[in-house]
Short mmCIF file of C-alpha atoms in Angstrom, two decimals:
data_model
loop_
_atom_site.label_atom_id
_atom_site.label_comp_id
_atom_site.label_asym_id
_atom_site.label_seq_id
_atom_site.Cartn_x
_atom_site.Cartn_y
_atom_site.Cartn_z
CA MET A 111 34.00 131.70 -28.84
CA GLU A 112 32.41 133.59 -25.95
CA THR A 113 29.24 131.51 -26.23
CA PHE A 114 31.32 128.33 -26.13
CA TYR A 115 33.13 129.60 -23.01
CA HIS A 116 29.81 130.48 -21.33
CA ALA A 117 28.39 127.02 -22.06
CA ILE A 118 31.43 125.30 -20.51
CA VAL A 119 31.33 127.49 -17.36
CA ILE A 120 27.55 126.98 -16.94
CA PHE A 121 27.85 123.21 -17.37
CA ILE A 122 30.68 122.93 -14.82
CA ALA A 123 28.92 125.26 -12.36
CA GLY A 124 25.68 123.27 -12.61
CA TYR A 125 27.55 120.02 -12.06
CA LEU A 126 29.32 121.42 -8.98
CA TYR A 127 26.06 122.81 -7.54
CA LEU A 128 24.39 119.42 -7.89
CA ARG A 129 27.40 117.72 -6.30
CA ILE A 130 27.17 120.16 -3.37
CA THR A 131 23.45 119.42 -3.10
CA GLY A 132 24.09 115.70 -2.66
CA LYS A 133 22.82 112.45 -4.19
CA LYS A 134 19.42 112.59 -2.50
CA ALA A 135 18.11 115.53 -4.54
CA VAL A 136 18.76 113.64 -7.77
CA ALA A 137 17.84 110.08 -6.76
CA GLN A 138 14.84 110.59 -4.45
CA MET A 139 13.02 113.80 -5.31
CA HIS A 140 10.25 115.07 -3.08
CA THR A 141 8.14 118.09 -3.99
CA PHE A 142 10.60 120.79 -2.96
CA ASP A 143 13.50 118.72 -4.32
CA LEU A 144 11.91 118.81 -7.78
CA LEU A 145 11.15 122.53 -7.43
CA TYR A 146 14.78 123.18 -6.53
CA ILE A 147 16.06 121.30 -9.61
CA LEU A 148 13.65 123.16 -11.93
CA ILE A 149 14.61 126.58 -10.55
CA LEU A 150 18.32 125.82 -10.58
CA THR A 151 18.31 124.57 -14.19
CA ASN A 152 16.33 127.63 -15.30
CA ILE A 153 18.76 130.03 -13.58
CA ILE A 154 21.98 128.48 -14.85
CA SER A 155 20.62 128.33 -18.41
CA THR A 156 19.89 132.08 -18.46
CA PRO A 157 23.40 133.13 -19.65
CA LEU A 158 22.89 131.05 -22.80
CA GLU A 159 20.16 133.50 -23.81
CA ALA A 160 21.56 136.72 -22.33
CA ASN A 161 24.93 137.95 -21.13
CA LYS A 162 24.21 137.58 -17.40
CA MET A 163 26.61 134.89 -16.31
CA GLY A 164 27.73 136.56 -13.07
CA LYS A 165 24.22 137.21 -11.77
CA ALA A 166 23.00 133.79 -12.82
CA LEU A 167 25.77 132.00 -10.93
CA ILE A 168 25.15 134.14 -7.83
CA TYR A 169 21.40 133.44 -7.93
CA ALA A 170 22.09 129.73 -8.43
CA GLY A 171 24.39 129.80 -5.39
CA ILE A 172 21.63 131.42 -3.30
CA ILE A 173 19.14 128.75 -4.40
CA VAL A 174 21.61 126.02 -3.42
CA ILE A 175 22.04 127.60 0.04
CA LEU A 176 18.26 127.89 0.51
CA TYR A 177 17.82 124.26 -0.50
CA LYS A 178 20.48 123.14 1.98
CA ILE A 179 18.64 125.10 4.69
CA PHE A 180 15.36 123.36 3.77
CA VAL A 181 17.07 119.96 3.93
CA ARG A 182 18.49 120.88 7.34
CA LEU A 183 15.05 121.94 8.58
CA SER A 184 13.55 118.67 7.35
CA LEU A 185 15.68 116.81 9.91
CA ASN A 186 13.42 118.31 12.58
CA ASN A 187 10.62 115.83 13.37
CA LYS A 188 7.92 118.52 13.56
CA LEU A 189 8.88 120.24 10.31
CA ARG A 190 9.43 117.01 8.39
CA TRP A 191 5.70 116.37 8.09
CA ILE A 192 5.22 119.85 6.63
CA LEU A 193 8.06 119.68 4.09
CA TYR A 194 7.55 116.04 3.07
CA GLU A 195 4.40 114.29 1.96
CA SER A 196 3.24 111.40 4.12
CA PRO A 197 3.22 107.86 2.66
CA THR A 198 -0.10 106.81 1.14
CA VAL A 199 -1.49 103.30 1.73
CA LEU A 200 -2.41 101.56 -1.54
CA ILE A 201 -2.93 97.99 -0.27
CA HIS A 202 -3.53 96.88 3.31
CA ASN A 203 -3.77 93.25 4.37
CA GLY A 204 -4.49 92.13 0.81
CA ASP A 205 -7.24 94.70 0.23
CA ILE A 206 -6.76 97.51 -2.30
CA ASP A 207 -7.33 100.95 -0.78
CA ARG A 208 -9.36 102.79 -3.41
CA LYS A 209 -9.14 106.08 -1.51
CA GLY A 210 -5.38 105.81 -1.50
CA LEU A 211 -5.29 105.15 -5.26
CA LYS A 212 -7.58 108.12 -5.87
CA LYS A 213 -5.43 110.36 -3.66
CA VAL A 214 -2.24 109.62 -5.62
CA ARG A 215 -4.20 109.53 -8.94
CA MET A 216 -2.95 106.05 -9.84
CA PRO A 217 -5.10 103.82 -12.09
CA MET A 218 -5.44 100.15 -11.17
CA ASN A 219 -3.44 98.89 -14.15
CA GLU A 220 -0.47 101.06 -13.18
CA LEU A 221 -0.58 99.73 -9.60
CA LEU A 222 -0.57 96.14 -10.89
CA SER A 223 2.30 97.00 -13.23
CA GLN A 224 4.37 98.49 -10.38
CA LEU A 225 3.72 95.38 -8.30
CA ARG A 226 4.82 93.09 -11.13
CA VAL A 227 8.07 95.01 -11.45
CA GLN A 228 8.79 94.11 -7.83
CA GLY A 229 7.81 90.47 -8.37
CA TYR A 230 4.26 90.45 -6.94
CA THR A 231 1.40 89.16 -9.07
CA ASP A 232 -1.37 88.73 -6.50
CA THR A 233 -2.54 91.62 -4.29
CA GLN A 234 -3.95 89.14 -1.75
CA ASN A 235 -0.37 88.19 -0.79
CA ILE A 236 0.59 91.73 0.21
CA ALA A 237 0.48 92.90 3.83
CA ILE A 238 0.96 96.57 2.94
CA ALA A 239 1.93 98.61 -0.11
CA LEU A 240 2.73 102.29 0.19
CA MET A 241 3.52 105.15 -2.13
CA GLU A 242 6.37 106.97 -0.44
CA GLY A 243 6.87 110.73 -0.49
CA SER A 244 9.37 110.34 -3.32
CA GLY A 245 6.78 108.62 -5.52
CA SER A 246 8.30 105.14 -5.26
CA ILE A 247 6.18 102.18 -4.14
CA SER A 248 7.34 99.99 -1.28
CA VAL A 249 5.79 96.56 -0.77
CA ILE A 250 5.84 94.29 2.28
CA PRO A 251 4.38 90.81 1.61
CA LYS A 252 2.45 88.76 4.13
CA SER A 253 4.65 86.56 6.29
CA ASP A 254 3.56 83.41 4.43
CA TYR A 255 4.73 84.86 1.12
CA ARG A 256 7.98 86.56 2.02
CA PRO A 257 11.27 85.01 0.85
CA VAL A 258 12.69 82.35 3.15
CA GLN A 259 15.57 83.68 5.26
CA PRO A 260 18.52 81.59 6.54
CA THR A 261 17.38 82.33 10.10
CA ASP A 262 14.04 80.66 9.32
CA LEU A 263 15.95 77.41 8.73
CA ASN A 264 18.46 78.00 11.54
CA LEU A 265 21.26 78.17 8.98
CA LYS A 266 24.53 79.99 9.48
CA VAL A 267 25.77 81.68 6.33
CA LYS A 268 29.16 83.18 5.66
CA LYS A 269 29.66 86.91 5.32
CA GLU A 270 28.83 88.28 1.89
CA TYR A 271 31.87 89.14 -0.21
CA VAL A 272 31.66 91.79 -2.93
CA PRO A 273 34.15 91.20 -5.79
CA ILE A 274 36.47 94.21 -6.08
CA PRO A 275 36.94 95.57 -9.64
CA LEU A 276 40.57 96.02 -10.68
CA ILE A 277 40.07 96.64 -14.41
CA MET A 278 37.07 98.31 -16.02
CA ASP A 279 36.76 99.01 -19.74
CA GLY A 280 40.47 98.43 -20.30
CA GLN A 281 41.58 100.78 -17.50
CA ILE A 282 43.35 99.70 -14.31
CA LEU A 283 41.79 100.95 -11.05
CA ASP A 284 44.91 101.84 -9.06
CA HIS A 285 42.97 102.95 -5.96
CA ASN A 286 41.50 99.44 -5.57
CA LEU A 287 44.95 97.87 -6.02
CA LYS A 288 46.23 100.16 -3.29
CA TYR A 289 43.33 99.18 -1.02
CA LEU A 290 44.21 95.49 -1.50
CA GLN A 291 47.93 96.26 -0.98
CA LEU A 292 48.71 94.94 -4.47
CA ASP A 293 50.57 96.57 -7.34
CA ARG A 294 50.34 96.74 -11.13
CA GLY A 295 53.08 94.16 -11.49
CA TRP A 296 50.96 91.50 -9.78
CA LEU A 297 47.90 92.42 -11.85
CA LEU A 298 49.72 92.45 -15.18
CA ASN A 299 51.31 89.09 -14.35
CA GLU A 300 47.87 87.55 -13.59
CA VAL A 301 46.43 88.98 -16.80
CA ASP A 302 49.39 87.66 -18.80
CA LYS A 303 49.00 84.16 -17.31
CA MET A 304 45.45 84.06 -18.66
CA GLY A 305 46.62 85.11 -22.12
CA LYS A 306 44.75 88.42 -22.01
CA THR A 307 45.65 92.08 -22.50
CA VAL A 308 44.41 94.87 -20.27
CA GLU A 309 43.04 96.93 -23.17
CA LYS A 310 40.64 94.14 -24.21
CA ILE A 311 39.32 93.39 -20.72
CA MET A 312 35.83 94.67 -20.00
CA LEU A 313 35.91 93.76 -16.31
CA ALA A 314 38.42 92.07 -14.00
CA THR A 315 37.56 91.49 -10.34
CA PHE A 316 39.44 90.30 -7.26
CA LEU A 317 37.58 87.31 -5.82
CA GLU A 318 37.26 86.00 -2.27
CA ASN A 319 39.79 83.24 -3.01
CA ARG A 320 42.31 85.96 -4.00
CA LYS A 321 42.07 85.00 -7.66
CA LEU A 322 41.35 87.22 -10.62
CA TYR A 323 38.17 86.80 -12.67
CA ILE A 324 38.22 88.28 -16.17
CA ASP A 325 35.30 89.13 -18.44
CA ASP A 326 36.64 90.18 -21.84
CA ASN A 327 34.84 91.37 -24.96
CA GLU A 328 34.67 87.89 -26.47
CA ILE A 329 31.19 86.36 -26.71
CA LYS A 330 31.17 82.57 -26.42
CA GLU A 331 29.12 80.76 -29.02
CA HIS A 332 26.68 78.15 -27.67
CA ASN A 333 25.29 76.91 -31.00
CA VAL A 334 21.59 76.14 -30.60
CA ASN A 335 21.52 75.43 -26.87
CA PRO A 336 18.07 76.75 -25.76
CA TYR A 337 19.43 77.72 -22.33
CA PHE A 338 21.50 80.43 -24.01
CA TYR A 339 18.72 81.89 -26.15
CA LYS A 340 18.93 85.65 -26.76
CA PRO A 341 15.74 87.51 -27.74
CA GLY A 342 15.88 89.41 -31.01
CA ALA A 343 16.64 88.82 -34.66
CA ASP A 344 20.39 88.29 -34.22
CA ASN A 345 20.14 84.60 -33.31
#
């Protein structure tokens, strides 16, 4: 029972420490970000092997504070270049930088694979490709190969609208209803008019025209229409 209690406390404490740390340490890890995660996970797992929960949580708290100090110091322009690695040029003006690839220890096939993931198949069309300090690769195409923008055609486009979810996985999102100044009565009435039930709705969103769009769990059959082909053996 005591072991079970320790595991719950350690899990919750680790979760809270990571929440305090912020999204950046999890999503975009630099060198000291990764070091922080490794040390923190090692410390908070110690009580699972020995009865040292109090000390482990205190040490973990100290590590969190030190990390927050490092992050604060990294906001200083002079210290940032010490704490963070500089971007490395991999392609410049269509030419592959072999020194850059050697510096980051990236083979050519992996570079080409990373470029394909971002939709680039020809290195000659790239103005610059960089490996950022977090390890991700950013690519800027040459002007002739970048996507056409509305401003290029002197077009005026309307403001982008993001559909607001009101039901997810059969659960009503009351905070979004409140934001839209709507209530459950309105939502349930709209759902009923479409012959649906909340529990069976995977996603329901509030559209720009103030109508409700519903995606339920039902999969529509399209017979042998090739435009609706699904890879796999279930066809």
